[in-house]
mmCIF file of C-alpha atoms and ligand atoms in Angstrom:
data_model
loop_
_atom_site.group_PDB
_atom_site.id
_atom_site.type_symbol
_atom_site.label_atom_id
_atom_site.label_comp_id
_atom_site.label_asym_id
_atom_site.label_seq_id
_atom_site.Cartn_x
_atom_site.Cartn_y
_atom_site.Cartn_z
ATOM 1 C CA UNK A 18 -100.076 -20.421 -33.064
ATOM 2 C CA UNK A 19 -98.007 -17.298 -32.492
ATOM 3 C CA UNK A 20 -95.834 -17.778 -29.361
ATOM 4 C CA UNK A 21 -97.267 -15.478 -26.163
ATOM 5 C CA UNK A 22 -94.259 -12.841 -25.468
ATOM 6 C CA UNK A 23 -92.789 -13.552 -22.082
ATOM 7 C CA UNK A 24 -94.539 -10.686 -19.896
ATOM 8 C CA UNK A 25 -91.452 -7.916 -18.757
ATOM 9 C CA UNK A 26 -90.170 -7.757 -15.473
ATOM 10 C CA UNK A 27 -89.016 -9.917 -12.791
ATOM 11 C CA UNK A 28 -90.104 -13.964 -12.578
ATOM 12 C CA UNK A 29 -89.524 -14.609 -9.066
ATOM 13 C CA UNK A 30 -89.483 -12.202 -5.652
ATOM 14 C CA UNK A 31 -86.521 -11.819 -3.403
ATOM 15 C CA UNK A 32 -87.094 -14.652 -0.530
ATOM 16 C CA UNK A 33 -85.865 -14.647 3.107
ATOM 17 C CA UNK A 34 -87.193 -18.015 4.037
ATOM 18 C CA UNK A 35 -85.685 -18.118 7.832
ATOM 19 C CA UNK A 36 -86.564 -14.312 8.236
ATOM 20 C CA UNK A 37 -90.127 -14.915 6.626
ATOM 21 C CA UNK A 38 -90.960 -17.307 8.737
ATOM 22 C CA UNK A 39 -90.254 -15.045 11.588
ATOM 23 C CA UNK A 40 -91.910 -11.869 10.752
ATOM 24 C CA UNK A 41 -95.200 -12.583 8.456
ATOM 25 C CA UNK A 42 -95.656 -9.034 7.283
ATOM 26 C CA UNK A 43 -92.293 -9.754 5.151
ATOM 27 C CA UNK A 44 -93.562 -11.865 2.908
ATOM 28 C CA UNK A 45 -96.685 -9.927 2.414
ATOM 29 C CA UNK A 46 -94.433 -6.591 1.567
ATOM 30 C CA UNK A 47 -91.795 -8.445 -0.717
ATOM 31 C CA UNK A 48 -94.847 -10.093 -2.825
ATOM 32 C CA UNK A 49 -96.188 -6.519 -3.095
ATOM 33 C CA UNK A 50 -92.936 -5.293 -4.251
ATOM 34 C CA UNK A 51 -92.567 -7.907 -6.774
ATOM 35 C CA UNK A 52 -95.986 -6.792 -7.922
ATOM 36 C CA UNK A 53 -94.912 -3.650 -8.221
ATOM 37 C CA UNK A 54 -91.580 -4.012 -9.780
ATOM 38 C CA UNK A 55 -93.628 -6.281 -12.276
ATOM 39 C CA UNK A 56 -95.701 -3.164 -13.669
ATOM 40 C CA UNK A 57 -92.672 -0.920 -13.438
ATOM 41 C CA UNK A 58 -91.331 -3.574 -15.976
ATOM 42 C CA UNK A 59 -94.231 -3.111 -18.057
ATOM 43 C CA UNK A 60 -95.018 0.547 -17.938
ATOM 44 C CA UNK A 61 -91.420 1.028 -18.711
ATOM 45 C CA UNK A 62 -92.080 -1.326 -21.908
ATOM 46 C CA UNK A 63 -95.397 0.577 -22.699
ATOM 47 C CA UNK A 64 -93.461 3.685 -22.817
ATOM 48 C CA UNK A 65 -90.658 2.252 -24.534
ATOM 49 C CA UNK A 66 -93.035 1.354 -27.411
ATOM 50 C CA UNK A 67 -94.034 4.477 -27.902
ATOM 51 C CA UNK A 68 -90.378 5.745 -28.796
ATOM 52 C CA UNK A 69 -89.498 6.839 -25.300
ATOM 53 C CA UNK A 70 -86.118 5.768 -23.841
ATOM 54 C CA UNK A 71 -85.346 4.944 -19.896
ATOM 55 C CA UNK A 72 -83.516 7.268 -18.893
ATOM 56 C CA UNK A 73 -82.752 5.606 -15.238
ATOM 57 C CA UNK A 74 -79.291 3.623 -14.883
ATOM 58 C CA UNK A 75 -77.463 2.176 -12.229
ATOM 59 C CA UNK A 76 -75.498 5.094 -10.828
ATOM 60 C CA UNK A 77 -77.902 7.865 -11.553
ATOM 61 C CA UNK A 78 -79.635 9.365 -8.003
ATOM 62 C CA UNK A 79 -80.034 13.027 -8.432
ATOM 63 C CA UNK A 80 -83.924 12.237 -7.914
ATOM 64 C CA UNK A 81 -83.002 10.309 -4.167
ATOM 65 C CA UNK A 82 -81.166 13.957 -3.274
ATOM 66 C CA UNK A 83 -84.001 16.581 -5.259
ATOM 67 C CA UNK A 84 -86.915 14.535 -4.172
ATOM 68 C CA UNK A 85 -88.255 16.610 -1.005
ATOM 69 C CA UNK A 86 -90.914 14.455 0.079
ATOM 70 C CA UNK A 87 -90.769 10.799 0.108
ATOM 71 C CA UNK A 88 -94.175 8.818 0.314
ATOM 72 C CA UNK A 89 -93.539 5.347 2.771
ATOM 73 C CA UNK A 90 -96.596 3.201 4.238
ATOM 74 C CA UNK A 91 -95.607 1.780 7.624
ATOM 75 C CA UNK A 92 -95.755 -2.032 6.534
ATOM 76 C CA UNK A 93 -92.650 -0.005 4.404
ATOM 77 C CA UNK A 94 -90.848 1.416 7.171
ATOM 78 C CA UNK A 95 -91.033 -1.479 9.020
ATOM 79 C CA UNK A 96 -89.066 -3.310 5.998
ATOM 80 C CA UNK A 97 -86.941 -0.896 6.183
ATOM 81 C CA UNK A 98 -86.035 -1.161 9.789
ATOM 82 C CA UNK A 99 -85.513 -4.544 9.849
ATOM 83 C CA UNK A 100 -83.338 -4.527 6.383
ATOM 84 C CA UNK A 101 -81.065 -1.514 8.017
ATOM 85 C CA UNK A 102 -80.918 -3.089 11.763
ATOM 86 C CA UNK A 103 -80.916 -7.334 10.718
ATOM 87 C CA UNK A 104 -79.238 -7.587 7.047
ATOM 88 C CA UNK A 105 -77.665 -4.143 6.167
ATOM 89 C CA UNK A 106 -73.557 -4.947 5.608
ATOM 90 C CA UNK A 107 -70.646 -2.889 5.150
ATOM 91 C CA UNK A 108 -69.497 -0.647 3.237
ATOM 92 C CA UNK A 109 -73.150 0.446 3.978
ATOM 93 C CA UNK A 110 -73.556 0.259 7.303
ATOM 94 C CA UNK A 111 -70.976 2.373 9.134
ATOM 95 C CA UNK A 112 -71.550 5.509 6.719
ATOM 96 C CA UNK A 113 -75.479 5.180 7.083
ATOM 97 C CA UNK A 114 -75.439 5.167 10.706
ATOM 98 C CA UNK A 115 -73.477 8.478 10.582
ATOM 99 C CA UNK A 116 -75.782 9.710 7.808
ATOM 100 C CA UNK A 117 -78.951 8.653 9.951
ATOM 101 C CA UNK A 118 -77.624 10.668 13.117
ATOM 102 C CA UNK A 119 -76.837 13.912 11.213
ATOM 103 C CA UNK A 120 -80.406 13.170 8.723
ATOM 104 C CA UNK A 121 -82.212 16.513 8.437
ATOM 105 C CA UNK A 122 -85.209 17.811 6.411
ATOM 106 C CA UNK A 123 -84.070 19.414 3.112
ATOM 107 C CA UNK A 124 -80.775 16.726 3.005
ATOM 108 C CA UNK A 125 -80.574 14.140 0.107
ATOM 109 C CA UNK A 126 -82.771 10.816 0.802
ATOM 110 C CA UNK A 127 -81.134 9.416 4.061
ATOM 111 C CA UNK A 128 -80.251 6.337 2.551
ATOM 112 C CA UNK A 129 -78.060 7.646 -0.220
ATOM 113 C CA UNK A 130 -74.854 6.454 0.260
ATOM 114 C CA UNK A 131 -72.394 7.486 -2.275
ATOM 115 C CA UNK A 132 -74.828 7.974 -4.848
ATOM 116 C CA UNK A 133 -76.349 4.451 -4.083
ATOM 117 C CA UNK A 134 -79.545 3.176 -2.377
ATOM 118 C CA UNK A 135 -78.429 1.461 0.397
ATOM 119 C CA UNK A 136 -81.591 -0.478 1.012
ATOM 120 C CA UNK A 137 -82.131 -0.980 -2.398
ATOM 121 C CA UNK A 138 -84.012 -4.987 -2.167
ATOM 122 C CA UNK A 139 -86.094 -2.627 0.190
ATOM 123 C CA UNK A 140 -86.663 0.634 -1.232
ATOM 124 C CA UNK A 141 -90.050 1.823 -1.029
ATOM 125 C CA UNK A 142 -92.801 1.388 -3.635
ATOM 126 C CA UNK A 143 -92.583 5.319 -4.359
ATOM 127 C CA UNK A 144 -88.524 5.264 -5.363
ATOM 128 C CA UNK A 145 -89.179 1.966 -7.495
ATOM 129 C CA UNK A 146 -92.114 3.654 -9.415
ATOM 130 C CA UNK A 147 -90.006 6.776 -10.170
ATOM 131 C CA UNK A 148 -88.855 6.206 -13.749
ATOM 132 C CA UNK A 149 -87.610 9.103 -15.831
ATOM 133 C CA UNK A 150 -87.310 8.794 -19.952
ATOM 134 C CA UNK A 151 -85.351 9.943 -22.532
ATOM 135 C CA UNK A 152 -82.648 12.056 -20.315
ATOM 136 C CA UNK A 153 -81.619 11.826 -17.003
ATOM 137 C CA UNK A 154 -82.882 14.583 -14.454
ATOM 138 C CA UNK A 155 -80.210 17.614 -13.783
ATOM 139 C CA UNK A 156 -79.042 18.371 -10.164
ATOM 140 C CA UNK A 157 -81.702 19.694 -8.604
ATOM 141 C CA UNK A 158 -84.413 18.844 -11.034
ATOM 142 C CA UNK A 159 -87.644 16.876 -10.334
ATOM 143 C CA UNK A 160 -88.725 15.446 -13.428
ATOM 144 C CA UNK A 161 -92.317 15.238 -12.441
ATOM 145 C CA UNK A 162 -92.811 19.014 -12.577
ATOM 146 C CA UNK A 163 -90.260 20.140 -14.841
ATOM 147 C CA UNK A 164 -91.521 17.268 -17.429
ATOM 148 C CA UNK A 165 -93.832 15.011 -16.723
ATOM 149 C CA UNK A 166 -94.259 13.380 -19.742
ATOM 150 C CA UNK A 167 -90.757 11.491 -19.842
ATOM 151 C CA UNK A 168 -92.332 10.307 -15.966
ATOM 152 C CA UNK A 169 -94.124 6.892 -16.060
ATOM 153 C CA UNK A 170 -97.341 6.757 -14.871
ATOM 154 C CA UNK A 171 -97.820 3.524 -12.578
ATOM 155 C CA UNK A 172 -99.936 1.193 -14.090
ATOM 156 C CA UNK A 173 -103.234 1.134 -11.805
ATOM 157 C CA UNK A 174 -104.301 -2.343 -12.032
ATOM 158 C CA UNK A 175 -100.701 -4.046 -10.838
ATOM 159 C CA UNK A 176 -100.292 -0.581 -8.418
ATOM 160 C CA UNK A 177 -103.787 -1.668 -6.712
ATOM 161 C CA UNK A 178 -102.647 -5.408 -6.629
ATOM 162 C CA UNK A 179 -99.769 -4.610 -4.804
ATOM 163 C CA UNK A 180 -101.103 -2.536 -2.123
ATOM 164 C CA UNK A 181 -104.088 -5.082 -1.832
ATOM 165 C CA UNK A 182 -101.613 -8.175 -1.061
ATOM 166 C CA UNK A 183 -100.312 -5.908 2.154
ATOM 167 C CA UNK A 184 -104.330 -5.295 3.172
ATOM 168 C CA UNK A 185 -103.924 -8.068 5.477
ATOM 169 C CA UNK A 186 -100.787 -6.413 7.595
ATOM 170 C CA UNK A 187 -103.420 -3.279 8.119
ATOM 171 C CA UNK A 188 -105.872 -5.838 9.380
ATOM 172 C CA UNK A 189 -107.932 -5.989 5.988
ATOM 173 C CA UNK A 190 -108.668 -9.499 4.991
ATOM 174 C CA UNK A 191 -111.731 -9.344 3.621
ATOM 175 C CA UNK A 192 -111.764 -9.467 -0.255
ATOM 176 C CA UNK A 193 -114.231 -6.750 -0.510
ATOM 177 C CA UNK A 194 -113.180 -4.458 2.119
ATOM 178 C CA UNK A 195 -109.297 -4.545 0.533
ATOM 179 C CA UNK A 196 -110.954 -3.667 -3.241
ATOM 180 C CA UNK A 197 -113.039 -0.754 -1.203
ATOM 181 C CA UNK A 198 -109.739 0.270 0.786
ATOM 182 C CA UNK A 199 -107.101 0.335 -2.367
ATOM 183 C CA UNK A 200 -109.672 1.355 -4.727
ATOM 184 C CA UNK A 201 -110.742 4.735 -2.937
ATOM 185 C CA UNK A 202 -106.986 5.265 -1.979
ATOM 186 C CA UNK A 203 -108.143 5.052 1.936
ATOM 187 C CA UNK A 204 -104.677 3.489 2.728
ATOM 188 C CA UNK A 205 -102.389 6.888 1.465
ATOM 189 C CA UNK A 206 -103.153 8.984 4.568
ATOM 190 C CA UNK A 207 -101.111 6.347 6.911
ATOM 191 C CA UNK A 208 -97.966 7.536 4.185
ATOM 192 C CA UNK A 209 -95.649 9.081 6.061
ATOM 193 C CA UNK A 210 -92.590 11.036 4.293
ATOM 194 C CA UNK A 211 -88.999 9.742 4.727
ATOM 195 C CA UNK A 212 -88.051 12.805 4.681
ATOM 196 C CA UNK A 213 -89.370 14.328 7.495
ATOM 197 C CA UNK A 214 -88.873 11.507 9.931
ATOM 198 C CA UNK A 215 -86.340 11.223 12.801
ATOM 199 C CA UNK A 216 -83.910 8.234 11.624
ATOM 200 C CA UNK A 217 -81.740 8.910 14.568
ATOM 201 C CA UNK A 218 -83.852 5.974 16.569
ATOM 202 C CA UNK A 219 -83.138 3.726 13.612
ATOM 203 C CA UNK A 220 -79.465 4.177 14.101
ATOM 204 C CA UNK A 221 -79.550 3.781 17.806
ATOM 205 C CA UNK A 222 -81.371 0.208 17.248
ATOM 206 C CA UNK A 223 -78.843 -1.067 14.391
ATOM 207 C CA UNK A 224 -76.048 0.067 17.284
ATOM 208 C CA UNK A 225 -78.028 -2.214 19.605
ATOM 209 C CA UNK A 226 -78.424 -4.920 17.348
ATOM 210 C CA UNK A 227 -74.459 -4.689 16.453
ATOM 211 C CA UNK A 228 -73.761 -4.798 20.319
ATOM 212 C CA UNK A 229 -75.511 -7.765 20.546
ATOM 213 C CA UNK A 230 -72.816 -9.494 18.119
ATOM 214 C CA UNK A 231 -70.914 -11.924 20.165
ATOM 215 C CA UNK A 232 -67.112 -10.561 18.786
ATOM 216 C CA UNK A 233 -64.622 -13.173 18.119
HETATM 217 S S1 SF4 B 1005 -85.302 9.443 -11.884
HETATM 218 FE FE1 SF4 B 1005 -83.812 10.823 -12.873
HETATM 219 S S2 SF4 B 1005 -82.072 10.976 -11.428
HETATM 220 FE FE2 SF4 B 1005 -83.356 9.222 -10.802
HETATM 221 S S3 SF4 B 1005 -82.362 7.448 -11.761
HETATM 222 FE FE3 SF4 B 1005 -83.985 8.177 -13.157
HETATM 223 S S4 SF4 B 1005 -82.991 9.607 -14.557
HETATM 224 FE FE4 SF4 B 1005 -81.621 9.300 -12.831
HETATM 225 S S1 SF4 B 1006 -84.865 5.016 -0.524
HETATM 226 FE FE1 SF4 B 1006 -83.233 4.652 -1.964
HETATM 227 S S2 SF4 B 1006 -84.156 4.909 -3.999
HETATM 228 FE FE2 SF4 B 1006 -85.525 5.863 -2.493
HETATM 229 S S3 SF4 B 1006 -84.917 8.016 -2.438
HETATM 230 FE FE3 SF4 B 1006 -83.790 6.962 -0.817
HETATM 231 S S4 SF4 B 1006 -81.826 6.398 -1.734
HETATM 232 FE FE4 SF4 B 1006 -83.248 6.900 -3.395
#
């Protein structure tokens, strides 16, 4: 019997036992991200098969400074306040409280720290679904309009599961009501854009949290 090829992707999720067991919504957003990341893994190997090449490398983020709207669901932003207030080290952390003061619309991504994602282990589903083939974009060039064919298309079926496993943080628990819910897309009007929010209350609560350090 032919040997079943290993499935793409990542095997395990990113844990935070003590931190899980504090907040429940974490677990329920970092098993949706694995989720996700898993069909990123194989939509990048569907495309791949069909002669396309990733074009997406460590160090390339002209898409976190074109990209002028960026989709986040709260259970997201949440995430991402705890990761930038609780976890979030140097050389990080001093530069993105800065950039999170001065953050206006129209500026690159305000997480973009030297041409890196800064809460990368927590970067929204949008920004891990963003995969660009066969050349990396330009300055200034969004891919999905200037050619969308080299852009992956999420896979539905492992988008859908990921957005169901968070149901229950929106109060949906009910297997039915979460397939009618992700199915008919009722969850994308609570997306807010990253873009357009103020980040200067995120940086006052990471200066809180900081304070609260007892210093040596
Ligand atoms: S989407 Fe474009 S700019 Fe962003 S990492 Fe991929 S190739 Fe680079
Ligand atoms: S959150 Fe990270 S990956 Fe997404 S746009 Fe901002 S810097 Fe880029």
């Amino acid at each position: 019997m032919p040997k079943k090829k290993k499935s793409p992707g990542p095997t395990s999720r990113l844990v935070f036992p003590q931190d899980e067991q504090k907040h429940d919504w974490l677990s329920l957003l970092l098993e949706g991200y694995f989720i996700t990341d898993q069909g990123v893994a194989k939509g990048i190997e569907l495309m791949e098969k069909q002669g396309a090449k990733l074009a997406c490398t460590k160090g390339c983020s002209h898409c976190c400074a074109t990209h002028r709207s960026i989709p986040a669901y709260p259970l997201e932003l949440i995430g991402v306040t705890w990761y930038c207030t609780e976890k979030l080290e140097e050389p990080f952390r001093t530069p993105l409280l800065t950039q999170l003061m001065e953050h206006k619309h129209g500026d690159a991504c305000a997480f973009l720290i030297d041409g890196v994602c800064s809460i990368h282990p927590l970067r929204p589903m949008a920004c891990r679904q963003f995969n660009v083939f066969n050349k990396p974009c330009e300055i200034d060039e969004d891919a999905y309009y200037t050619r969308r064919k080299d852009v992956m298309n999420p896979i539905k079926k492992y988008t859908n599961k990921a957005f169901s496993v968070m149901m229950p943080f929106y109060g949906v628990t009910d297997r039915a009501q979460k397939r009618h819910v992700v199915e008919n897309g009722l969850m994308h009007n609570m997306a807010k854009d990253m873009q357009n929010l103020n980040w200067a209350s995120l940086a006052r609560k990471m200066m809180e949290f900081d304070a609260q350090i007892p210093k040596n």
